[in-house]
Tab-separated table of C-alpha atoms and ligand atoms in Angstrom:
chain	number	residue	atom	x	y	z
A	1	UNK	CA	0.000	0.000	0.000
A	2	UNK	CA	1.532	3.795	-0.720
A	3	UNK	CA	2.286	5.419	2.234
A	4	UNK	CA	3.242	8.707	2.650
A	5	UNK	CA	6.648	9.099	4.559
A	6	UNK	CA	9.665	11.435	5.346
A	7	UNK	CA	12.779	10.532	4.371
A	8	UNK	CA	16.445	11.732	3.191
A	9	UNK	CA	17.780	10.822	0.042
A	10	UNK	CA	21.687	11.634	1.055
A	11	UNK	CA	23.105	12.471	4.401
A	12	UNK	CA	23.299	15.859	3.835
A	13	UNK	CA	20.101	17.604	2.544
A	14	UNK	CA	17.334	17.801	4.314
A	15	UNK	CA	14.572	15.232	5.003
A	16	UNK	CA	11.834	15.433	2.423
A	17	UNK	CA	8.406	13.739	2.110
A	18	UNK	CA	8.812	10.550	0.140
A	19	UNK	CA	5.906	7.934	-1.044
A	20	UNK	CA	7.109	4.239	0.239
A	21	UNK	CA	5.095	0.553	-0.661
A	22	UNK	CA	4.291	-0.876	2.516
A	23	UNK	CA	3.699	-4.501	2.124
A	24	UNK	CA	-0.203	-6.608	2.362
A	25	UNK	CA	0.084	-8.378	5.523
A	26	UNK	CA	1.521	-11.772	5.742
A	27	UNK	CA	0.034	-14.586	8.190
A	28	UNK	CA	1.672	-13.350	11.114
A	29	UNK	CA	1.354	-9.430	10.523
A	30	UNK	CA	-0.090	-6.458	11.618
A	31	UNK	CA	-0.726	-3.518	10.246
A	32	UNK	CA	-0.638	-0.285	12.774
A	33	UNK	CA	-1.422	3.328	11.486
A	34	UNK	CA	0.988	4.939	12.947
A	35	UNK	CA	-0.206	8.184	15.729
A	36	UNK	CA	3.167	9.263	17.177
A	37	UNK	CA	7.063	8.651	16.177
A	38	UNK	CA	9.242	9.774	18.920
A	39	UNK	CA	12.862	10.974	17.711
A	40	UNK	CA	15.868	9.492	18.653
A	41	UNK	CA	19.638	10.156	18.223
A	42	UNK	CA	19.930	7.054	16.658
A	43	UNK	CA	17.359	8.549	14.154
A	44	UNK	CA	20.141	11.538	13.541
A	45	UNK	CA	23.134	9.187	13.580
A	46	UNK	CA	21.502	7.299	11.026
A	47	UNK	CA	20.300	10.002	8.464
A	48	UNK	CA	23.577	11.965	8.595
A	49	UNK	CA	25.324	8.643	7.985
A	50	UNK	CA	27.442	8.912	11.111
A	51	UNK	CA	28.280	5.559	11.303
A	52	UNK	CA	28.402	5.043	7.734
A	53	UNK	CA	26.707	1.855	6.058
A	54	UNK	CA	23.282	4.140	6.105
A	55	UNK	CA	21.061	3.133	3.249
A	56	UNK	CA	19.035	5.721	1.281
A	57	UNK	CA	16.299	6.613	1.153
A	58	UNK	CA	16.533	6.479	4.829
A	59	UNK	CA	13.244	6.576	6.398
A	60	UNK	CA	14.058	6.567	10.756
A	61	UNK	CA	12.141	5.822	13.239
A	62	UNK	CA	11.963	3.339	15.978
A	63	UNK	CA	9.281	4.983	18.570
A	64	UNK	CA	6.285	3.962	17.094
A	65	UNK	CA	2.722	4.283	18.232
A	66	UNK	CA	-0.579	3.916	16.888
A	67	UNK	CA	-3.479	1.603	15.846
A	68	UNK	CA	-4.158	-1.806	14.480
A	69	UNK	CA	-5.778	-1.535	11.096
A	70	UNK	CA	-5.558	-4.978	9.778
A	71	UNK	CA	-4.224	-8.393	11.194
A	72	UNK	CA	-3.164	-11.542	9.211
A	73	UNK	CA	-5.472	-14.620	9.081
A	74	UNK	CA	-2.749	-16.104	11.660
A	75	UNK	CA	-2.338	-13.445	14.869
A	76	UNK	CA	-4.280	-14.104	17.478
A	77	UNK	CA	-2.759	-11.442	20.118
A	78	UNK	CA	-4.175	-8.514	18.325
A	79	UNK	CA	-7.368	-6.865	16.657
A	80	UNK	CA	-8.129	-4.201	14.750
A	81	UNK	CA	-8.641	-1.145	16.830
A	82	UNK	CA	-5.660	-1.760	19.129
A	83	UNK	CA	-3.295	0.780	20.811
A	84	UNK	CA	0.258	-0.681	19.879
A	85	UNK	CA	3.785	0.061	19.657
A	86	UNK	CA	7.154	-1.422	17.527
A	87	UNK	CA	10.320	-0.561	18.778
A	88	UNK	CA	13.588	-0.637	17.412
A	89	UNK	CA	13.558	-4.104	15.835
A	90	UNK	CA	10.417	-5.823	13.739
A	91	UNK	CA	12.662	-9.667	12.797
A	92	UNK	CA	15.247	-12.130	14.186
A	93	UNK	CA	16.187	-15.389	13.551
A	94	UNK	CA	13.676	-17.004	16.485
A	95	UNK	CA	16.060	-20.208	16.749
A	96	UNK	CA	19.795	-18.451	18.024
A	97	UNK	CA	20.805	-18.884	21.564
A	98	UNK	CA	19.919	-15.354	22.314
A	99	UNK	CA	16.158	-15.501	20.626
A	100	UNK	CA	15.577	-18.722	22.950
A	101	UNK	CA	16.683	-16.432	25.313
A	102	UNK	CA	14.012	-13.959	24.946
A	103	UNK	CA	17.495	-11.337	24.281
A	104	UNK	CA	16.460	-10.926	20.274
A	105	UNK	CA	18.506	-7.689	19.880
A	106	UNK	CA	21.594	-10.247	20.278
A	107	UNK	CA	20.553	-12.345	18.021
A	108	UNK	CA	23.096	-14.402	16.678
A	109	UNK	CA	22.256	-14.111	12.917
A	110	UNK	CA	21.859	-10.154	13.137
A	111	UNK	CA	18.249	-8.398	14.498
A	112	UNK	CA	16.396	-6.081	11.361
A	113	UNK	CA	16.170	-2.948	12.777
A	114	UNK	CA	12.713	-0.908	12.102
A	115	UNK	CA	14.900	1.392	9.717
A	116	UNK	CA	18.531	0.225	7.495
A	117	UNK	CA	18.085	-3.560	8.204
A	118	UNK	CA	17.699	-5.982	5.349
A	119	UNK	CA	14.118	-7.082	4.395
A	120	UNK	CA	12.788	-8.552	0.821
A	121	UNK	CA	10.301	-5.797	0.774
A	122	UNK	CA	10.773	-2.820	-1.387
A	123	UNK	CA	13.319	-0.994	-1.776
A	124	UNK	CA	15.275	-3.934	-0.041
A	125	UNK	CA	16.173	-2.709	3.297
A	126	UNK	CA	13.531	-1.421	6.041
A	127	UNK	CA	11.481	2.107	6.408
A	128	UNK	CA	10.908	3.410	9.951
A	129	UNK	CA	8.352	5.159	11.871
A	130	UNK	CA	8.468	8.491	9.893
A	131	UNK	CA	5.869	7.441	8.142
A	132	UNK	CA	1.833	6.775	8.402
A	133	UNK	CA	1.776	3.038	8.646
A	134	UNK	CA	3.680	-0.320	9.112
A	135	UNK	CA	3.415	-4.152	8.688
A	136	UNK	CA	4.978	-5.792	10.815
A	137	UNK	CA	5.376	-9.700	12.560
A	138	UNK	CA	3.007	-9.912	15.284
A	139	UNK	CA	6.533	-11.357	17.471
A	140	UNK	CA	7.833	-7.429	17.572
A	141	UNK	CA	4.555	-5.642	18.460
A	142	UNK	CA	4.271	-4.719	21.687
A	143	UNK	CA	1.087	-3.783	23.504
A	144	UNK	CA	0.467	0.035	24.828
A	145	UNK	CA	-1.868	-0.039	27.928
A	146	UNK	CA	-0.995	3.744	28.796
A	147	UNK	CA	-4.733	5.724	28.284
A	148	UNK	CA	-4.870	7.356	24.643
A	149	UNK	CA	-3.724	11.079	25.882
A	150	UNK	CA	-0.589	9.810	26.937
A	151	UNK	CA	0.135	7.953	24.086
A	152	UNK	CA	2.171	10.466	22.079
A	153	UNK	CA	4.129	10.656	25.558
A	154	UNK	CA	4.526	7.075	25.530
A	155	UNK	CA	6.494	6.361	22.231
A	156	UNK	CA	9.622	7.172	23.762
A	157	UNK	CA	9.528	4.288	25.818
A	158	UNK	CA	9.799	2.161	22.731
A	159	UNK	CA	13.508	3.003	22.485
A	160	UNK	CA	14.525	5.790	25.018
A	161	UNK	CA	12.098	3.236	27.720
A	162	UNK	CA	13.660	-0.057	27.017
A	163	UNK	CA	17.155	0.859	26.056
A	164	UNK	CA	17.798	2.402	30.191
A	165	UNK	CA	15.140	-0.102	31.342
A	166	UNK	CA	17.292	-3.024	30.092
A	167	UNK	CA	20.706	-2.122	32.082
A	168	UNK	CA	19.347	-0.961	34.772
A	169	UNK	CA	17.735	-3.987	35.225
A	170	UNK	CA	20.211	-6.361	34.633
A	171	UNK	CA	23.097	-4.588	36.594
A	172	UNK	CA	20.053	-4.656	39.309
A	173	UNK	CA	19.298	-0.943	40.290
A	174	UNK	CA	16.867	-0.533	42.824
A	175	UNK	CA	16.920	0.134	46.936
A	176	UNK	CA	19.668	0.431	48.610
A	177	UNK	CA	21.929	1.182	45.273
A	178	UNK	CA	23.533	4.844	44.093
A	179	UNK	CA	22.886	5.037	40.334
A	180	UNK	CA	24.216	7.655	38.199
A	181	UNK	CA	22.727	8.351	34.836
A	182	UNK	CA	24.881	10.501	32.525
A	183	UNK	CA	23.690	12.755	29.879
A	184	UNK	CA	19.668	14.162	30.368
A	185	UNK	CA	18.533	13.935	27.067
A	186	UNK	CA	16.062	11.393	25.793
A	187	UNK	CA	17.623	8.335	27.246
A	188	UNK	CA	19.190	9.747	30.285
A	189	UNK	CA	16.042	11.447	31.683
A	190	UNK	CA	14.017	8.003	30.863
A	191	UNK	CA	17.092	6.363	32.693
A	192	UNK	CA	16.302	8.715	35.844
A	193	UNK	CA	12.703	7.899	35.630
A	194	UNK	CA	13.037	4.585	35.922
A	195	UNK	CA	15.789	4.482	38.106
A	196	UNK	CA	13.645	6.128	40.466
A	197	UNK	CA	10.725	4.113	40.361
A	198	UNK	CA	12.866	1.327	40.744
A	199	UNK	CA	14.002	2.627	43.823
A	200	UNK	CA	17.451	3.244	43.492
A	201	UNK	CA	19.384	6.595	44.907
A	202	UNK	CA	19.583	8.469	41.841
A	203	UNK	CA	22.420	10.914	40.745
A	204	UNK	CA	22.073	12.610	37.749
A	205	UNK	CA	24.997	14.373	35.813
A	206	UNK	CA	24.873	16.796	32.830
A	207	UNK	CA	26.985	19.188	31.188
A	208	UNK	CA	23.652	21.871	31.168
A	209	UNK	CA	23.647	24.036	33.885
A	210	UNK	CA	20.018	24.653	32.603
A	211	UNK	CA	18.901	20.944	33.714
A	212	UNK	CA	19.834	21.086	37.163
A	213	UNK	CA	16.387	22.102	38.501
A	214	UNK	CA	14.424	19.881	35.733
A	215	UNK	CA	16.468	16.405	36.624
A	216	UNK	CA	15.501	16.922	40.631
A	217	UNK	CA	11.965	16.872	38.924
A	218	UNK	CA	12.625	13.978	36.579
A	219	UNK	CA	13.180	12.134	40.056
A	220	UNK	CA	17.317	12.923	40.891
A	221	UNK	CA	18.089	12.710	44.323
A	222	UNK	CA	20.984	14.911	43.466
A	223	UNK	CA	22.570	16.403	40.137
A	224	UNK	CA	25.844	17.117	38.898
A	225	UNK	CA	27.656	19.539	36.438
A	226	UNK	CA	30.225	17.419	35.254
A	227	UNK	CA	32.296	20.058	34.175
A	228	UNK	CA	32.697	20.620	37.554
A	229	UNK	CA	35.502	18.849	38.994
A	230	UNK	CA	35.041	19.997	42.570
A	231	UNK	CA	31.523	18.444	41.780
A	232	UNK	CA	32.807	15.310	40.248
A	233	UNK	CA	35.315	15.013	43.031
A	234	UNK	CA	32.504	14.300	45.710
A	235	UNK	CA	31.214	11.703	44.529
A	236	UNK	CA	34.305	9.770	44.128
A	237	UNK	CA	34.330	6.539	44.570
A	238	UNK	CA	30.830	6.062	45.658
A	239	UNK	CA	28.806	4.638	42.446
A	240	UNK	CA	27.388	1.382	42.451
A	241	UNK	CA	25.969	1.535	38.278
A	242	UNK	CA	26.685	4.335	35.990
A	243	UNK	CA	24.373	4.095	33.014
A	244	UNK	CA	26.471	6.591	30.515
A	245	UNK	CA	24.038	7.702	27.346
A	246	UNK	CA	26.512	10.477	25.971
A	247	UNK	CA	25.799	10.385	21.919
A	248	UNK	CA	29.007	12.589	22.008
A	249	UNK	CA	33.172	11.206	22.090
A	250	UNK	CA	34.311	12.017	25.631
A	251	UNK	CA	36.603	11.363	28.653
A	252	UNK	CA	34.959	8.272	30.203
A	253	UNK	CA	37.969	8.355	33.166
A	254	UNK	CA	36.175	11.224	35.179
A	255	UNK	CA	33.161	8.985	35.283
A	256	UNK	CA	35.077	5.283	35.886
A	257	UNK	CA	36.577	7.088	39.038
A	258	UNK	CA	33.598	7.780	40.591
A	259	UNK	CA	32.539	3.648	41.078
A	260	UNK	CA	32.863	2.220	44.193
A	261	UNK	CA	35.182	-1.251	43.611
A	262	UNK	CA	33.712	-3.457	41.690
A	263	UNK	CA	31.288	-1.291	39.869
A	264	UNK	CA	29.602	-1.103	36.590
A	265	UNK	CA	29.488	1.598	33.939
A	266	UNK	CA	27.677	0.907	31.368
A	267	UNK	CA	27.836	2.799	27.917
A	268	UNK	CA	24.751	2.945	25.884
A	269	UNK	CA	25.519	6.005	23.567
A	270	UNK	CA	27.090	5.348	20.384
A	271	UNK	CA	29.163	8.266	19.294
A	272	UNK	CA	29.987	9.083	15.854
A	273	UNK	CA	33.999	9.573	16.874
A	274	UNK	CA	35.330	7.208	19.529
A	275	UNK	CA	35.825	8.229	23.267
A	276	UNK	CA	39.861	8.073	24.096
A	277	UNK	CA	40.870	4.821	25.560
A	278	UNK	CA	39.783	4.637	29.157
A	279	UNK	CA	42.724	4.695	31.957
A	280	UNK	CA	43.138	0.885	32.315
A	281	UNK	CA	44.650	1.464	35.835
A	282	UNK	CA	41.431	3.118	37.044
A	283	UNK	CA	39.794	-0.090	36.068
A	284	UNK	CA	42.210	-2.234	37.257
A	285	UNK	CA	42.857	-1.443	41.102
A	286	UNK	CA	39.377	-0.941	42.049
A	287	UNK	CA	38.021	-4.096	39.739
A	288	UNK	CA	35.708	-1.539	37.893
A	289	UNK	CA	33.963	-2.370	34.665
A	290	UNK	CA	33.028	-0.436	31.669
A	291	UNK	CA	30.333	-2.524	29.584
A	292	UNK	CA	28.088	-2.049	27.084
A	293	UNK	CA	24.050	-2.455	26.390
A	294	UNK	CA	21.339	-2.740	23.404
A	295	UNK	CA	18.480	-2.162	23.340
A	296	UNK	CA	16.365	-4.475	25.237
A	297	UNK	CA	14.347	-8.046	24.795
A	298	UNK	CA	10.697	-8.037	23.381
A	299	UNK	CA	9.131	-9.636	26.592
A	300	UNK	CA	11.390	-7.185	28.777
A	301	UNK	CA	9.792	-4.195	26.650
A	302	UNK	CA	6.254	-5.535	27.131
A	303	UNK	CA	7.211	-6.054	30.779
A	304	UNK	CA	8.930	-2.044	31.246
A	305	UNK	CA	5.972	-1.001	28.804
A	306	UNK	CA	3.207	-2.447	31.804
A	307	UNK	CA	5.524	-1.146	34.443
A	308	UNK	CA	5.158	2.636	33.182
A	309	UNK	CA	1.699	2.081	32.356
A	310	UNK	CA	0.874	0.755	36.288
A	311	UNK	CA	3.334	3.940	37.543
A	312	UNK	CA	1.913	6.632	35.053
A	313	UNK	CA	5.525	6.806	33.717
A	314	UNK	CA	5.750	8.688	30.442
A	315	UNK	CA	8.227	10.711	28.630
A	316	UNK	CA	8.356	14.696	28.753
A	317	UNK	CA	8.221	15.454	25.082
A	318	UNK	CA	8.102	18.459	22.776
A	319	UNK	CA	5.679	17.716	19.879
A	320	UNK	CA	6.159	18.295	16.170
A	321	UNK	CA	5.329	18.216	12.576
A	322	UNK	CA	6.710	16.158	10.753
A	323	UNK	CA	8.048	19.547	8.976
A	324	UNK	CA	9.874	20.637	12.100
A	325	UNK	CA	12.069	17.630	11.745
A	326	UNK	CA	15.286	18.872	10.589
A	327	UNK	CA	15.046	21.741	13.048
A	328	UNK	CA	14.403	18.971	15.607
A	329	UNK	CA	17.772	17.093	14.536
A	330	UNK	CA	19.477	20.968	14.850
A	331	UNK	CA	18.442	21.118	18.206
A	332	UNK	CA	19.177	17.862	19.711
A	333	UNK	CA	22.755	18.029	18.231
A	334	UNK	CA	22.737	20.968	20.515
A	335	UNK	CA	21.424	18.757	23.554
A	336	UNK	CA	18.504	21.583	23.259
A	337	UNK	CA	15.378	18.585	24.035
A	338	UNK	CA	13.645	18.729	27.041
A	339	UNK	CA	13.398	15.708	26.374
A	340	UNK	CA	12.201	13.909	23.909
A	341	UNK	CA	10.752	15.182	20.501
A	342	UNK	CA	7.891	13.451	19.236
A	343	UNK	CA	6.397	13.428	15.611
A	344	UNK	CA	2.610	13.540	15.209
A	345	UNK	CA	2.290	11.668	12.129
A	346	UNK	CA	-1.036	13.046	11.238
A	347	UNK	CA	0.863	15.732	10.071
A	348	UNK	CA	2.502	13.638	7.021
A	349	UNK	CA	-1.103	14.436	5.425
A	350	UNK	CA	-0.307	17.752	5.560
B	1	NAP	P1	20.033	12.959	23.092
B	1	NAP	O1	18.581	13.144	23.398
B	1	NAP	O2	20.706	13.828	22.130
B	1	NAP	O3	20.775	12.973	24.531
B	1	NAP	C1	22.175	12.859	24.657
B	1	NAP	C2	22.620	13.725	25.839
B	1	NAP	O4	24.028	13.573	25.988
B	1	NAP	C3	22.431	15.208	25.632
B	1	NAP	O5	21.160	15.671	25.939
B	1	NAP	C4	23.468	15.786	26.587
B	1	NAP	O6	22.939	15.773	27.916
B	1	NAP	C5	24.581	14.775	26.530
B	1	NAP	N1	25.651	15.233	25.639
B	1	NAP	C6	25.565	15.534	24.326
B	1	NAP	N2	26.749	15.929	23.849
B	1	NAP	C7	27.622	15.826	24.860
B	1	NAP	C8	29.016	16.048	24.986
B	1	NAP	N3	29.748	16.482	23.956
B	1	NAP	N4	29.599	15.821	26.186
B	1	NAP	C9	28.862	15.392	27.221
B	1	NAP	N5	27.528	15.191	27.166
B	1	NAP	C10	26.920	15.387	25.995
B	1	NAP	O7	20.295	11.475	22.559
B	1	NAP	P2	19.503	10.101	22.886
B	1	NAP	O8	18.425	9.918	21.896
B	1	NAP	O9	19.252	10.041	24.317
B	1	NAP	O10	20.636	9.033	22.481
B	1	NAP	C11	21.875	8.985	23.184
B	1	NAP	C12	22.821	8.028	22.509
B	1	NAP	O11	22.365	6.683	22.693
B	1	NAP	C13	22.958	8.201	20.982
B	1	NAP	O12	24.315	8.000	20.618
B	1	NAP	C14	22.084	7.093	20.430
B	1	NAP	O13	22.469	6.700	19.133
B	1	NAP	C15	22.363	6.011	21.441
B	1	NAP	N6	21.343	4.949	21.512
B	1	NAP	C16	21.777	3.704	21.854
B	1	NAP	C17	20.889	2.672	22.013
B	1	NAP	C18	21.363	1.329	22.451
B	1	NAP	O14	20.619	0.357	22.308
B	1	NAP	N7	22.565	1.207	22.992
B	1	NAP	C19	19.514	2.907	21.814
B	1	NAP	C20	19.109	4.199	21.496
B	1	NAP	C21	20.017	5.218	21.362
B	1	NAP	P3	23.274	16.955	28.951
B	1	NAP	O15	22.752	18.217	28.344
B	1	NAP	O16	22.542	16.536	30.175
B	1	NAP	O17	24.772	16.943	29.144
B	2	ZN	ZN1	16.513	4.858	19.477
């Protein structure tokens, strides 16, 4: 079916409206109309080709909300009429280690991402959320229980939700743990949401001066410049989990040295340039770690997606037309979100 979308044809023009072929549902798929797209780095990273390999057109977006418009003679978990969401993957393998393990964004024989992963639909690699529907396997839709005037707020947790739900989980935040969550944009001030409701003490650091009062809000316990070292310097020492979501190269050292021994930061940001090498020493005496996370699992989503829903958890987001988007990518290079933008897709009509 033609569906109206917003794309880029080269990394760097401008995104421009674009008609894409979505495909007639399969078996096993759903077709959503898509309400909300939230915008993520990733989206950015991807567009402007800043980790190279980016297919074009590119159409991003992995925050996706909406409805069910049609289901395939073999899904039984959904119905027309719906409220649903598709995160940042829509295939893997299903028989890998890691998709018997529920952890499909490890899966051993590569995940397709929602946007630049390989698919035999036109034009041969996957179109993201940017656009006013999807088909997609009923295995990577996710149910939204959040009422309908939160759902635009909701997208984010799609990718922003999941991607700090996941580490925070597994390194085990919650009571009686000191948590640091570095960089307040749209991960970080999802990662100090839910590090809060989980029940952890909650530091948050970022280099805005502007955020201070804003993250006590967002559910800090206390924040911190972290360009300043007299700052930095009181907290040494005293971190169980760091969850670092930077999307810029920096020095990771000023942040290792603030773990207690045997602590845990863990980077989710993926910069276009590399950070310099971390001081091995730091690492070394104190039996820190510096690790990495993606994403999250399908059933873990559902199960974060139900926790905000019970908690009234929801992004803070700035809405916009799908027109506004390059402004939008302007902005958020200039960690100028508070926090999260989100697309109304009724606006690709328009
Ligand atoms: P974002 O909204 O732009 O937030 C990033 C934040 O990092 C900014 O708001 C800013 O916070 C801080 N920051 C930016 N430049 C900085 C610099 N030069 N030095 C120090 N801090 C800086 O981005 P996002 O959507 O949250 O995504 C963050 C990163 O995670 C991106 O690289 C994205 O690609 C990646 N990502 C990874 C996964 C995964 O599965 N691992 C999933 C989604 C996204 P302050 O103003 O508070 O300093
Ligand atoms: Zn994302």
């Amino acid at each position: 079916m033609v569906t109206k979308a917003y794309g880029a044809h080269v990394a760097d023009r401008p995104l421009e409206s674009i008609d894409i072929e979505r495909r007639a549902p399969g078996p096993h798929d759903v077709q959503i109309e898509i309400a909300y797209c939230g915008v993520c780095h990733s989206d950015l990273h991807t567009v402007r080709s800043e980790w190279g390999g980016t297919l074009y057109p590119c159409v991003p977006g992995h925050e996706i909300v909406g409805h069910v418009s049609a289901v395939g003679g073999e899904v039984t978990k959904f119905k027309v009429g719906d409220t649903v969401g598709v995160g940042c993957m829509v295939d893997s393998c299903q028989h890998c280690a890691s998709c018997a393990d529920g952890e499909e964004q490890y899966c051993e024989n590569g995940l397709v991402g929602t946007y630049n992963g390989a698919t035999p639909d036109a034009p041969g690699h996957t179109l993201g959320g940017y656009s006013q529907r999807i088909v997609v396997s009923d295995k990577f839709v996710l149910k939204i229980t959040h009422p309908e005037e939160q759902l635009a707020a909701a997208a984010p947790l799609l990718c922003a939700g999941i991607t700090t739900w996941s580490p925070l989980r597994h390194w085990k935040a919650g009571p009686g743990k000191k948590v640091g969550i570095v960089g307040i944009g749209g991960l970080g001030h999802m990662g100090v949401k839910l590090a809060h409701a989980l029940g952890a003490h909650v530091v948050a650091f970022t280099t805005s001066d502007s955020k201070r009062a804003d993250a006590h809000a967002l559910g800090a316990d206390e924040v911190v410049v972290s360009r300043n070292a007299e700052e930095m310097q009181a907290h040494a020492n005293s971190f169980d989990f760091i969850l670092n979501t930077v999307a810029a190269s920096h020095d990771l050292d000023a942040f290792t040295a603030l773990l207690k021994r045997d602590g845990t930061m863990t980077l989710v940001g993926v910069p276009e340039h590399a950070h310099p090498s971390p001081n091995v020493a730091a690492l070394i005496f104190k039996r820190r770690a510096i690790a990495g996370s993606l994403i999250g699992g399908i059933a873990e989503t559902q199960e974060m997606l139900d926790f905000c829903a019970e908690k009234g958890i929801v992004s803070d987001i700035e809405m916009i037309r799908i027109q506004q988007i390059d402004e939008a990518y302007d902005r958020m290079q200039k960690s100028d979100v508070k926090y999260r933008f989100v697309i109304d897709n009724a606006t690709l009509a328009a």
